[in-house]
CSV table of C-alpha atoms in Angstrom, one decimal:
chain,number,residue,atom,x,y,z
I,7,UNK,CA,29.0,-30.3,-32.0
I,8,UNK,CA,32.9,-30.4,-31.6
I,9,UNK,CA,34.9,-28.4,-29.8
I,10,UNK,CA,36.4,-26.3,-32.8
I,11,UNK,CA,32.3,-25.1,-33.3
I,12,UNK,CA,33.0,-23.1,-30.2
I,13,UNK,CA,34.7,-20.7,-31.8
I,14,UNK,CA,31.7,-19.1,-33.6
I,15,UNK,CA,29.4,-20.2,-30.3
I,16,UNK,CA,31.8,-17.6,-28.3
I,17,UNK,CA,31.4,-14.9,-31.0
I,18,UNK,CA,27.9,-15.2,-30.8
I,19,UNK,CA,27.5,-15.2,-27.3
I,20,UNK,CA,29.5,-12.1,-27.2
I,21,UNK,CA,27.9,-10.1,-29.9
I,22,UNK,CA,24.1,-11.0,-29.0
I,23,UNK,CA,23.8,-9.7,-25.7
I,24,UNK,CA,25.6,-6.6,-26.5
I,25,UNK,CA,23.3,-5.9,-29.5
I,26,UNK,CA,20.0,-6.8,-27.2
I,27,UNK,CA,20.7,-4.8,-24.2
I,28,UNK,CA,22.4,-1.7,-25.6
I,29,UNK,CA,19.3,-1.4,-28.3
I,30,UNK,CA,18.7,2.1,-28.3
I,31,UNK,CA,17.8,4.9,-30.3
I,32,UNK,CA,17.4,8.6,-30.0
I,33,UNK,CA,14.7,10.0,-28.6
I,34,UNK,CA,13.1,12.8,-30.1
I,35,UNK,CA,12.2,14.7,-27.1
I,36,UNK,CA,13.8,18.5,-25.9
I,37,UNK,CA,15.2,17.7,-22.4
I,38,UNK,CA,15.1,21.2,-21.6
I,39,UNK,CA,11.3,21.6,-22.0
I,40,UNK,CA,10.8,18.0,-20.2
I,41,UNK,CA,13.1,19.7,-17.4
I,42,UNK,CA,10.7,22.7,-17.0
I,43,UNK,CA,7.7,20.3,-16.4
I,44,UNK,CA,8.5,19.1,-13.7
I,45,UNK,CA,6.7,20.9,-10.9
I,46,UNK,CA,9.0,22.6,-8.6
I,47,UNK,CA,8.1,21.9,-4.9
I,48,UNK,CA,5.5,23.3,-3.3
I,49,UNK,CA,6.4,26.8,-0.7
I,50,UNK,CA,4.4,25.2,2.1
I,51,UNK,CA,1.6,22.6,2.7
I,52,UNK,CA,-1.0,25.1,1.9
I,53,UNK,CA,0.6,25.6,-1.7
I,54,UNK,CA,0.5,22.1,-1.9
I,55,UNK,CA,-2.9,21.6,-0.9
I,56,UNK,CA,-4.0,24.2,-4.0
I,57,UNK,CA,-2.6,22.7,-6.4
I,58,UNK,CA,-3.6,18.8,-5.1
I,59,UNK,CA,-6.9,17.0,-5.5
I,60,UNK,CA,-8.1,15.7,-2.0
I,61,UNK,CA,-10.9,14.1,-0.4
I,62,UNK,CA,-11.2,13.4,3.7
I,63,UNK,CA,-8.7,9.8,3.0
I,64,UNK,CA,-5.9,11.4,0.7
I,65,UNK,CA,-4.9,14.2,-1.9
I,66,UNK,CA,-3.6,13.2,-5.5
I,67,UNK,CA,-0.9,14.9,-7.7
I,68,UNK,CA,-1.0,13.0,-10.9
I,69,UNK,CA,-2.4,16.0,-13.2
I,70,UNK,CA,-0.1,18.1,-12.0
I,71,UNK,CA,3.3,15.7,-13.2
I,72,UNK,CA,1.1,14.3,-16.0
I,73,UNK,CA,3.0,16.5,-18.8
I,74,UNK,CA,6.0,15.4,-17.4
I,75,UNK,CA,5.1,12.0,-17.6
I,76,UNK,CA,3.8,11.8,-20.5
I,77,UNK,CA,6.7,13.2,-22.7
I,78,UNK,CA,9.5,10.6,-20.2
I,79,UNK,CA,7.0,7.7,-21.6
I,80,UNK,CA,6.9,8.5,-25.0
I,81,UNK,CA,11.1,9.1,-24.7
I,82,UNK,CA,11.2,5.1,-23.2
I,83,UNK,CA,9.7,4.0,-26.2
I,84,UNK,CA,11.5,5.7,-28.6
I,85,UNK,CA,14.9,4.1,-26.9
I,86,UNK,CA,13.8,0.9,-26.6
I,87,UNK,CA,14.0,0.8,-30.6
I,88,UNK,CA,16.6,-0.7,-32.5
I,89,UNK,CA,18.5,1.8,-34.5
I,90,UNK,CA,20.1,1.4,-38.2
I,91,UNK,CA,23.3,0.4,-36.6
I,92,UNK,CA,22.2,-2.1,-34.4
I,93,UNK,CA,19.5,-3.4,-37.0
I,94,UNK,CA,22.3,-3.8,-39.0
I,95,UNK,CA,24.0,-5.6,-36.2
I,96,UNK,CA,21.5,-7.9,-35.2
I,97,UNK,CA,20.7,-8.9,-38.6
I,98,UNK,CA,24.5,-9.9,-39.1
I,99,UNK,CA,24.3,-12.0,-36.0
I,100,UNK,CA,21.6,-14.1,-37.4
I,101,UNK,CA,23.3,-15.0,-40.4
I,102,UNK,CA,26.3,-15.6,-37.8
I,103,UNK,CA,23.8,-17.8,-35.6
I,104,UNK,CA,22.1,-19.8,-38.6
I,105,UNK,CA,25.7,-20.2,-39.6
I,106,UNK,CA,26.7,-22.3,-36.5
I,107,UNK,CA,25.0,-25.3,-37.5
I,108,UNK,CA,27.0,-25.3,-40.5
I,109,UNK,CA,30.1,-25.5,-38.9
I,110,UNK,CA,29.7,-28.2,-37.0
I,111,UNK,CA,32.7,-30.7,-37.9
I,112,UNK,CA,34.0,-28.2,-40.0
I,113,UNK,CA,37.9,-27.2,-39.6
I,114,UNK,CA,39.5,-24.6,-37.3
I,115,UNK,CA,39.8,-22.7,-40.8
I,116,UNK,CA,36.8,-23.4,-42.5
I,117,UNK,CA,34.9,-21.9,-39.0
I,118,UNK,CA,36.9,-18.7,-39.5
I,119,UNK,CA,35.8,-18.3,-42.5
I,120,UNK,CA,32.6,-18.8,-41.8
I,121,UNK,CA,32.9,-16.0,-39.3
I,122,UNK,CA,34.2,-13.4,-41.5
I,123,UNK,CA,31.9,-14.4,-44.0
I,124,UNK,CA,29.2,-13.9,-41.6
I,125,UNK,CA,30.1,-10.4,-40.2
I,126,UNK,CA,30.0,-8.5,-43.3
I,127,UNK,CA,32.9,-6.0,-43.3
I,128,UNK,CA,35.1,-6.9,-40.4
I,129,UNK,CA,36.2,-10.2,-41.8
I,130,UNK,CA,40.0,-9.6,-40.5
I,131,UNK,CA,38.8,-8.1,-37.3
I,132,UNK,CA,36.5,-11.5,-36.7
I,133,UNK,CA,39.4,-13.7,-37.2
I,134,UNK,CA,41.2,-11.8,-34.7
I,135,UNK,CA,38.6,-12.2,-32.4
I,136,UNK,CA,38.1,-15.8,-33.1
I,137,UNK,CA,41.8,-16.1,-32.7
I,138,UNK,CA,41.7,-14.5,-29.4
I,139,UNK,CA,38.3,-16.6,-28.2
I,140,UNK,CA,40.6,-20.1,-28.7
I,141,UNK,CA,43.5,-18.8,-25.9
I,142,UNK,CA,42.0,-20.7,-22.6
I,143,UNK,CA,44.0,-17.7,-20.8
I,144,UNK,CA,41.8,-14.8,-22.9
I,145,UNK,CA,38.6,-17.0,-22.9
I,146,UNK,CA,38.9,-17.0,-19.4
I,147,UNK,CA,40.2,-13.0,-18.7
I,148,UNK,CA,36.9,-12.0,-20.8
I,149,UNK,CA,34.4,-13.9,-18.9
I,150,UNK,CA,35.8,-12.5,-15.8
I,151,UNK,CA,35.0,-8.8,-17.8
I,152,UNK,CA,32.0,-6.7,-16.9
I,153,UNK,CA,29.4,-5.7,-19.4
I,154,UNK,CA,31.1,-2.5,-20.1
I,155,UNK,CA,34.4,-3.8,-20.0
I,156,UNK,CA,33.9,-6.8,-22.5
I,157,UNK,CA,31.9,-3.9,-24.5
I,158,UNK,CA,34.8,-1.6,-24.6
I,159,UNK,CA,36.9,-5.0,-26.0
I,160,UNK,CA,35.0,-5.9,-28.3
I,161,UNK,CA,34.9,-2.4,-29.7
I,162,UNK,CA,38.5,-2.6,-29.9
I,163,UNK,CA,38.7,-5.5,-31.9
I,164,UNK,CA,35.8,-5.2,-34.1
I,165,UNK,CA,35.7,-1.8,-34.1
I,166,UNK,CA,38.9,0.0,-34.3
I,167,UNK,CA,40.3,3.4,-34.6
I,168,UNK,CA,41.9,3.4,-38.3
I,169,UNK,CA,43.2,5.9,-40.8
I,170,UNK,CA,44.3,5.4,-44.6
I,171,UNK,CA,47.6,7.4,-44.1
I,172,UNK,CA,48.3,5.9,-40.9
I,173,UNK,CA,50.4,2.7,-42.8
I,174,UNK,CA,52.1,5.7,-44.7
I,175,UNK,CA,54.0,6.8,-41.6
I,176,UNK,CA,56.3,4.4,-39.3
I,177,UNK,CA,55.9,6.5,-36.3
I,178,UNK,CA,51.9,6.3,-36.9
I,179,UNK,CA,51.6,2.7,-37.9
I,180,UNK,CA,53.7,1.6,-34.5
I,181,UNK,CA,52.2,3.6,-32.1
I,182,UNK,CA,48.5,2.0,-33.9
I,183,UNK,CA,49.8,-1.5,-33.8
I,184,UNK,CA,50.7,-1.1,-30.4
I,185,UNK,CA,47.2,0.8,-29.4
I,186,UNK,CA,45.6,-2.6,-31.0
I,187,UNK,CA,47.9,-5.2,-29.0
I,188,UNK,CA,47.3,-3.0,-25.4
I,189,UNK,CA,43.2,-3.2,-26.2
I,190,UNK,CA,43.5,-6.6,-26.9
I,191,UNK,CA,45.4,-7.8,-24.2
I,192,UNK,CA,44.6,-5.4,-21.6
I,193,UNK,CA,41.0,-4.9,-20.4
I,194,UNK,CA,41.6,-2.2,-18.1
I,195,UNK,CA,43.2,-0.4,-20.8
I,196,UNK,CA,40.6,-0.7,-23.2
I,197,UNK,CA,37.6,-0.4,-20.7
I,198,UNK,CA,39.3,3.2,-19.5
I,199,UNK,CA,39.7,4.0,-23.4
I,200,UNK,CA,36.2,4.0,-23.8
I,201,UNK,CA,35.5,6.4,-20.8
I,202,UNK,CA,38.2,9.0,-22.5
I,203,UNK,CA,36.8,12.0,-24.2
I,204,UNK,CA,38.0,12.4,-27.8
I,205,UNK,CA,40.5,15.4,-26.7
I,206,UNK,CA,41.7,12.6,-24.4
I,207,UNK,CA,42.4,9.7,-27.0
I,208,UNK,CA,43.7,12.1,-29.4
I,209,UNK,CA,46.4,13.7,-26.8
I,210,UNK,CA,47.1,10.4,-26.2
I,211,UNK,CA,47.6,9.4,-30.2
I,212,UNK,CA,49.7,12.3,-30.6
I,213,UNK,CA,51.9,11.9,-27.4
I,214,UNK,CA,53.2,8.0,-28.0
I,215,UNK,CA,53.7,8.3,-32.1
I,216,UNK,CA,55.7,11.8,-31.1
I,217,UNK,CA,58.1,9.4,-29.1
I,218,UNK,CA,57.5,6.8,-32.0
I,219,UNK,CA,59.0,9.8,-34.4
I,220,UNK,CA,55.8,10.7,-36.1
I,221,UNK,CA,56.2,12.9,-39.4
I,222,UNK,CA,53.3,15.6,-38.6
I,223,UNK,CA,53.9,17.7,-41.2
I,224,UNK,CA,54.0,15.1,-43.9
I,225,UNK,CA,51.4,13.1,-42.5
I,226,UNK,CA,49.4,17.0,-42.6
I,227,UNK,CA,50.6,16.7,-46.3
I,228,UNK,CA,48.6,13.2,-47.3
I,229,UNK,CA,45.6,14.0,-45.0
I,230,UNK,CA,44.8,16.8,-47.5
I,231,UNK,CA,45.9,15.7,-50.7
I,232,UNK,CA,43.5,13.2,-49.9
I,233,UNK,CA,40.8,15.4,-48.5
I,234,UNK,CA,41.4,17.1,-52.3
I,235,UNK,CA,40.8,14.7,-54.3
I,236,UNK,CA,37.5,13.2,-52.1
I,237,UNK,CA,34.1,14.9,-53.8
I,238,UNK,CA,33.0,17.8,-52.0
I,239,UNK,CA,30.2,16.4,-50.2
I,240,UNK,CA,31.6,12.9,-49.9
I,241,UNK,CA,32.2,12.3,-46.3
I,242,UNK,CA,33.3,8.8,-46.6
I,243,UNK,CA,35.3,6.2,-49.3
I,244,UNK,CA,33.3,3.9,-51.8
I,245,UNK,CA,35.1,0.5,-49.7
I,246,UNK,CA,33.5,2.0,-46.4
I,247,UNK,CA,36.6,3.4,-44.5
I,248,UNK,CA,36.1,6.1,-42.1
I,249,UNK,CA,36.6,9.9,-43.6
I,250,UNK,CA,39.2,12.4,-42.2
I,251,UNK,CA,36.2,13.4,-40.3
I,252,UNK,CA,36.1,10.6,-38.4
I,253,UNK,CA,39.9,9.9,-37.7
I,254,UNK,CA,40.8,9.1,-34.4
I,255,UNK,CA,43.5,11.6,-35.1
I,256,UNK,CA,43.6,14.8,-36.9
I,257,UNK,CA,46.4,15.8,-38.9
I,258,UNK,CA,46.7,19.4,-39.3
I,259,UNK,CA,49.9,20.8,-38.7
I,260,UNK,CA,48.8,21.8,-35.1
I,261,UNK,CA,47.6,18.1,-33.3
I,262,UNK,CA,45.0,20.4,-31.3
I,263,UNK,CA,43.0,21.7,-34.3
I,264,UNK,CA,40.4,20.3,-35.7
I,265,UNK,CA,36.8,21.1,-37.3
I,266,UNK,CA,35.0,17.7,-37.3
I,267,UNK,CA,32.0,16.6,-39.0
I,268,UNK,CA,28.3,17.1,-37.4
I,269,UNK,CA,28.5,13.9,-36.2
I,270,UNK,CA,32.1,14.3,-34.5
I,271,UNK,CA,31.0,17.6,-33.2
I,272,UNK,CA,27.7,16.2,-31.8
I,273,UNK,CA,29.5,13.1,-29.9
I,274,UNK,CA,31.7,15.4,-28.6
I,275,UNK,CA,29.2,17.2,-27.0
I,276,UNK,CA,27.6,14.0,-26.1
I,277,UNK,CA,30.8,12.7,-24.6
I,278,UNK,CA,31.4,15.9,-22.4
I,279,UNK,CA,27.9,15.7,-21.4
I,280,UNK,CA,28.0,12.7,-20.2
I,281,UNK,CA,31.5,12.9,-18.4
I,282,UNK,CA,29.3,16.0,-16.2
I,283,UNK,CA,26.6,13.7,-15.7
I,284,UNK,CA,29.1,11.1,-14.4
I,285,UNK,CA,30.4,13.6,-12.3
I,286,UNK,CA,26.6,15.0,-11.2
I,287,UNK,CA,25.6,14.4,-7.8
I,288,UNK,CA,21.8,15.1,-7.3
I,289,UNK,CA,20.5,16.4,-3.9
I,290,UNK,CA,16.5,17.2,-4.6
I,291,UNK,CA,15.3,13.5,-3.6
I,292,UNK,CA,18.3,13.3,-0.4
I,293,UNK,CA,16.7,16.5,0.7
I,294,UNK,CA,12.9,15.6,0.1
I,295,UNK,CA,13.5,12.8,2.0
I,296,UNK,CA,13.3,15.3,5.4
I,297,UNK,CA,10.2,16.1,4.8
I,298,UNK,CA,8.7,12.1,5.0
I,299,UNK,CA,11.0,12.2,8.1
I,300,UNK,CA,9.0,14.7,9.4
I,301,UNK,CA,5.9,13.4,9.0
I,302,UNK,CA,6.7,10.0,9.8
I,303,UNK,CA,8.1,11.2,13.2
I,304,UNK,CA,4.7,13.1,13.7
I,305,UNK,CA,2.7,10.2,15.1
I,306,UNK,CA,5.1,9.5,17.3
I,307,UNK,CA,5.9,13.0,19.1
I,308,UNK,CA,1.9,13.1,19.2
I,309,UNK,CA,1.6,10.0,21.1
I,310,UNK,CA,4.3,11.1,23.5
I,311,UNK,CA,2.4,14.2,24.1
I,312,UNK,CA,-1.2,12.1,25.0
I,313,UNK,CA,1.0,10.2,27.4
I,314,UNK,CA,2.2,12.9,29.1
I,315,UNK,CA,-1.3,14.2,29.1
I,316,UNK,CA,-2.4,11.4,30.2
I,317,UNK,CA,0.3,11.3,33.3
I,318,UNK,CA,-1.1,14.7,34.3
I,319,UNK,CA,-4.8,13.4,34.7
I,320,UNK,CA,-3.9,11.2,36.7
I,321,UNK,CA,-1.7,12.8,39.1
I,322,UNK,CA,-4.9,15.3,38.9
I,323,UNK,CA,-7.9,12.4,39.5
I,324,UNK,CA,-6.1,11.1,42.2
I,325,UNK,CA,-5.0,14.7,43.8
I,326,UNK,CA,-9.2,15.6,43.8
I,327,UNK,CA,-10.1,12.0,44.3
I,328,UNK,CA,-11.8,11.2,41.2
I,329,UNK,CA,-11.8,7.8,39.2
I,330,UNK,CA,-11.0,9.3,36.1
I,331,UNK,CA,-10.9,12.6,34.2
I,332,UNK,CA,-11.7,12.5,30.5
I,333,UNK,CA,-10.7,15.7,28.4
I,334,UNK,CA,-11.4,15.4,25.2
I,335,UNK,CA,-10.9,19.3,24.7
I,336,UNK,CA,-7.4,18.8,26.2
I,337,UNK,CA,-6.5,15.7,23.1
I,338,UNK,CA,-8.1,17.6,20.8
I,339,UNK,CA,-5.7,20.4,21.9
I,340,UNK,CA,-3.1,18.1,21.3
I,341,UNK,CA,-3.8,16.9,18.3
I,342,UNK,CA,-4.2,20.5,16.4
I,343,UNK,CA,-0.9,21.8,18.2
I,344,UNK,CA,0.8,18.6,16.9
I,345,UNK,CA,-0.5,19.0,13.4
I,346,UNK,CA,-0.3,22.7,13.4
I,347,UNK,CA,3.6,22.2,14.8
I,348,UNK,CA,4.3,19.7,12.2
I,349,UNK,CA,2.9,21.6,9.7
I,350,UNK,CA,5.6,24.6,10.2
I,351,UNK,CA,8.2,22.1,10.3
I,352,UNK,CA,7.7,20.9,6.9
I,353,UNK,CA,7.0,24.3,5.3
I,354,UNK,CA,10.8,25.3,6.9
I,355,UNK,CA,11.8,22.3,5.4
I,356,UNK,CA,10.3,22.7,2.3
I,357,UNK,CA,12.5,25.8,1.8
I,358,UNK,CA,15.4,23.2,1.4
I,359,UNK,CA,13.9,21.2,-1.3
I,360,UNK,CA,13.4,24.3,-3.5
I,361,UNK,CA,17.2,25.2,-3.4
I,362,UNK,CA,18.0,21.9,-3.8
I,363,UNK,CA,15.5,21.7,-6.7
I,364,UNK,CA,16.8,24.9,-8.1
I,365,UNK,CA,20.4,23.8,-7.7
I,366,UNK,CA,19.9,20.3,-9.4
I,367,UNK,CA,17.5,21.7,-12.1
I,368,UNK,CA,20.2,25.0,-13.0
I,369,UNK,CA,23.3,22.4,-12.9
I,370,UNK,CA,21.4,20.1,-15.6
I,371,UNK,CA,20.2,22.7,-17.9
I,372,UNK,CA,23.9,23.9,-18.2
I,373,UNK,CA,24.9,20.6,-19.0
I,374,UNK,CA,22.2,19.6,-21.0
I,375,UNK,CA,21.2,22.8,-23.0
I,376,UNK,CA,24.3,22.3,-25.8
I,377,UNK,CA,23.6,18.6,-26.5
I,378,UNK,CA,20.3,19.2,-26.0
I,379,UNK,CA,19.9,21.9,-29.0
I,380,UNK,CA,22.7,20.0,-31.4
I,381,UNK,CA,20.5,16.9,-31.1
I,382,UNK,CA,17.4,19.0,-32.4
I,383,UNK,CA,19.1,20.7,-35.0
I,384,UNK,CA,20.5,17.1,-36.4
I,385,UNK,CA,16.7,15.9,-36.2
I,386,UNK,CA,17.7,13.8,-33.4
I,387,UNK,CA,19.6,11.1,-36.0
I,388,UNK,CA,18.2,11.9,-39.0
I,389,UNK,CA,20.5,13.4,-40.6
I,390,UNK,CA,23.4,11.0,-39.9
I,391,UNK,CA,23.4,8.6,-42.7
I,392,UNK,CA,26.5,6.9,-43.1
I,393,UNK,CA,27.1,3.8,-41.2
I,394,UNK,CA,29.7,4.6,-39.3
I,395,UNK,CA,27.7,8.1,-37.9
I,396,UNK,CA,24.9,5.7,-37.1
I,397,UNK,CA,27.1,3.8,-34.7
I,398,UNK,CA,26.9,6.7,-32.5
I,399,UNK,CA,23.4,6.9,-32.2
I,400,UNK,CA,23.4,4.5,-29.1
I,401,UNK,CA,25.8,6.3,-27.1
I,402,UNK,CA,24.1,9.8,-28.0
I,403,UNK,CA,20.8,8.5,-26.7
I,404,UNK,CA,22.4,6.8,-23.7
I,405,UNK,CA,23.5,10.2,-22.5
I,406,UNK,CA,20.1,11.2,-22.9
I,407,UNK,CA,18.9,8.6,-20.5
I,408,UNK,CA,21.7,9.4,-18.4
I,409,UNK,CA,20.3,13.0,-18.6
I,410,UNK,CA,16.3,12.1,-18.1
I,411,UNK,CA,17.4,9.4,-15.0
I,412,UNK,CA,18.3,12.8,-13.2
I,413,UNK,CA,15.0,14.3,-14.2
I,414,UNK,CA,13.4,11.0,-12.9
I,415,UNK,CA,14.5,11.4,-9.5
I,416,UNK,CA,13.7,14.9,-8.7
I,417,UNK,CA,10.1,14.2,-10.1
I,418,UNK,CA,9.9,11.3,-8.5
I,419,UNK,CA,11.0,12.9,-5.2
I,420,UNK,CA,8.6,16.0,-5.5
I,421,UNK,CA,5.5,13.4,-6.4
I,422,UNK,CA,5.8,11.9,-3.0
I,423,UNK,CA,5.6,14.0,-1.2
I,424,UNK,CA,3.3,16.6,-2.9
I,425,UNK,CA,0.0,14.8,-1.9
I,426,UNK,CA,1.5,14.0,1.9
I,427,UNK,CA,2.3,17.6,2.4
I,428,UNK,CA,-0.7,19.0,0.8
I,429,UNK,CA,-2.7,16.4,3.1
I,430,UNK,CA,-1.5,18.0,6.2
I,431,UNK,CA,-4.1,20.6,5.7
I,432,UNK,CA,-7.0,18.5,5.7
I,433,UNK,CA,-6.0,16.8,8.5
I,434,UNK,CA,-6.0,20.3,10.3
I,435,UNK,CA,-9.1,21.3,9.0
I,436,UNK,CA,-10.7,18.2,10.3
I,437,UNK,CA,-9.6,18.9,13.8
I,438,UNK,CA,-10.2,22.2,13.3
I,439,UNK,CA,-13.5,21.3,13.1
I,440,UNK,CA,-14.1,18.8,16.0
I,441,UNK,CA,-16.7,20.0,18.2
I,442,UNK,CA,-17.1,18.3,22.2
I,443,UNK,CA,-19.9,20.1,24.0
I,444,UNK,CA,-21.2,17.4,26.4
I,445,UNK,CA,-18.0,15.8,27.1
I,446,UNK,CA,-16.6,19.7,28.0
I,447,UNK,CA,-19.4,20.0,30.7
I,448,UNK,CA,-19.5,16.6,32.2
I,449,UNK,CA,-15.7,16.8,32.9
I,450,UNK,CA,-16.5,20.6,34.4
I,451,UNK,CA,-19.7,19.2,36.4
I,452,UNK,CA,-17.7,15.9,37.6
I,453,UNK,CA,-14.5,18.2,39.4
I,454,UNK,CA,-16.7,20.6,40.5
I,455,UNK,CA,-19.1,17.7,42.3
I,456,UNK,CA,-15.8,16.7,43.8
């Protein structure tokens, strides 16, 4: 294959992994509900032990996070799907891929062709990108790119924010050209576009084309002569450009107002969700993790207590003259005290997982609840339709993953250390029940002998 072939092999290699690992659809599952199943921790090792089933070796929990479990499986499946979009996608690839062979010996033009032919609808935009791929300097910035970076450029090229009134206005059609040549040729840029929320990109828009000398009022004007004469219920053009709806700008006569379609409205939710969830810090599982210190630590502060023990009897064997004193009374002491201590530890610790539990769980309902209820009422997908609304369906389910990697945690968290809390009793029960006799009067008989 010649050199020039590269062009489409760089395309590919760009386009395929982003397709494969971002594959995701919604999931139809109410976060809120899944939130609620997860047990909240237990109030002390006795609470524990009710609700765990043991035997004399260990206790089990997994009945009690089974509903839990269950839906967060189902919700896995369901985003490990391909969605429309990215069917859509994939399916274009192939045809790019099966295209490659092809091109071999084929011209620098005749492979840009081939491309645009190949990527149905963004024939201009893969020519950019293929014009882009053959600069060594931009080849080489892009490999250096992370996955969300080279994600976020490729979405600027291919994907572009766009308006049909936009060439109508001088101020507009600057500030846009300029917006294209700073995603292009600045990664940083465009990888920290991505992570703005649409009240962010639009302030933007609106601030560089008003120093650009943008006509508002007359680009207000076109927006809705051509929202008149659109059908009522069309929400898109017959070529496939994006609807008013869409715009990366609106333009009312006020910059900040704006109604949205469903879809707009819903990724707007999904992107402010997601900016809390970036901004979340859980605490259930950091504070759960005192109690396994706790019980760890027991052996040890047990041990340390037989040694001392120990010391005592012999300091005492050798005071009355004796070989040795055996007291199993005395370590069976011990051993209940230790237990018994431990176990009021953990319950006092345990107070600290429930408001941290509390704290996480209130904090991700508030943030969830909105999204959460939107995402139900649009049938989780089903109702967006057009192409370019089904190009969201990725990002709204990642901020459900986002959402129910939180939820993991906690439950996660609270299933470890439900069964070794709720153990703690039956290992005080067993001691409980140890029973000496004969030991108890031999050590009596031998120190009164001596």
């Amino acid at each position: 294959m010649k050199n020039t072939s590269l062009i489409l092999v760089a395309i590919l290699g760009l386009l395929l992994p982003l397709a494969s690992t971002r594959a995701q659809s919604l999931a139809k599952i109410d976060m809120i509900k899944t939130l609620d199943e997860i047990p909240p921790p237990p109030a002390s090792a006795a609470d524990a032990y009710s609700k765990a089933t043991c035997n004399d070796s260990r206790c089990m929990v997994a009945a009690l996070f089974k509903a839990y479990e269950e839906d967060v499986q189902s919700a896995r499946k369901q985003w490990e799907k391909l969605n429309p979009a990215q069917a859509r996608q994939v399916d274009s690839n192939k045809r790019l891929a099966s295209a490659l062979g092809a091109a071999q010996g084929k011209s620098k033009k005749e492979q840009l062709e081939i491309a645009g032919k190949n990527l149905p609808g963004v024939n201009k935009k893969a020519l950019t990108l293929a014009e882009v791929l053959q600069d060594p300097e931009s080849a080489k910035r892009i490999a250096a790119m992370s996955e969300d970076e080279k994600l976020a450029y490729m979405q600027s090229i291919l994907n572009p924010p766009s308006n049909p009134v936009v060439d109508q206005d001088k101020g507009m059609a600057t500030t846009m050209q300029s917006f294209q040549q700073r995603m292009i040729h600045d990664p940083a840029f465009a990888a920290a576009w991505k992570k703005k929320t649409p009240a962010e990109q639009d302030a933007y828009i609106h601030e560089q084309a008003s120093k650009n000398g943008t006509d508002w009022k007359g680009m207000s004007a076109r927006s809705r002569q051509r929202a008149a004469a659109s059908a009522p219920k069309d929400t898109s053009s017959s070529t496939g450009t994006t609807s008013d709806s869409h715009d990366l700008v609106s333009f009312d006569d006020d910059p900040k107002s704006s109604t949205g379609s469903p879809a707009s409205q819903l990724k707007q939710q999904s992107d402010a969700a997601m900016q809390a969830l970036l901004g979340f810090k859980i605490s259930t599982d950091k504070v759960a993790a005192r109690i396994d210190v706790i019980i760890d630590a027991a052996p040890s502060k047990q041990d340390s207590a037989r040694m001392m023990h120990d010391r005592e009897l012999k300091a005492k064997a050798k005071r009355i003259g004796v070989a040795v004193i055996h007291d199993e009374p005395g370590y069976h002491a011990i051993r209940l005290k230790s237990v018994t201590d431990e176990i009021a530890e953990v319950n006092a610790a345990l107070a600290g997982v429930a408001s941290a539990f509390n704290r996480d769980k209130q904090q991700l309902d508030h943030i969830c609840t909105g999204y959460n209820t939107s995402l139900m009422q649009a049938r989780y997908g089903e109702t967006l339709t057009t192409p370019e609304d089904q190009s969201l369906l990725t990002p709204f389910a990642q901020t459900q993953i986002r959402a129910m990697g939180y939820m993991d945690q906690m439950e996660v968290a609270l299933k470890e250390i439900y069964p070794r809390v709720a153990y703690l009793e039956i290992q005080k029960a067993t001691i409980e029940k140890e029973t000496f006799g004969k030991y108890e009067e031999l050590m009596v008989k031998g120190e009164g002998d001596d």
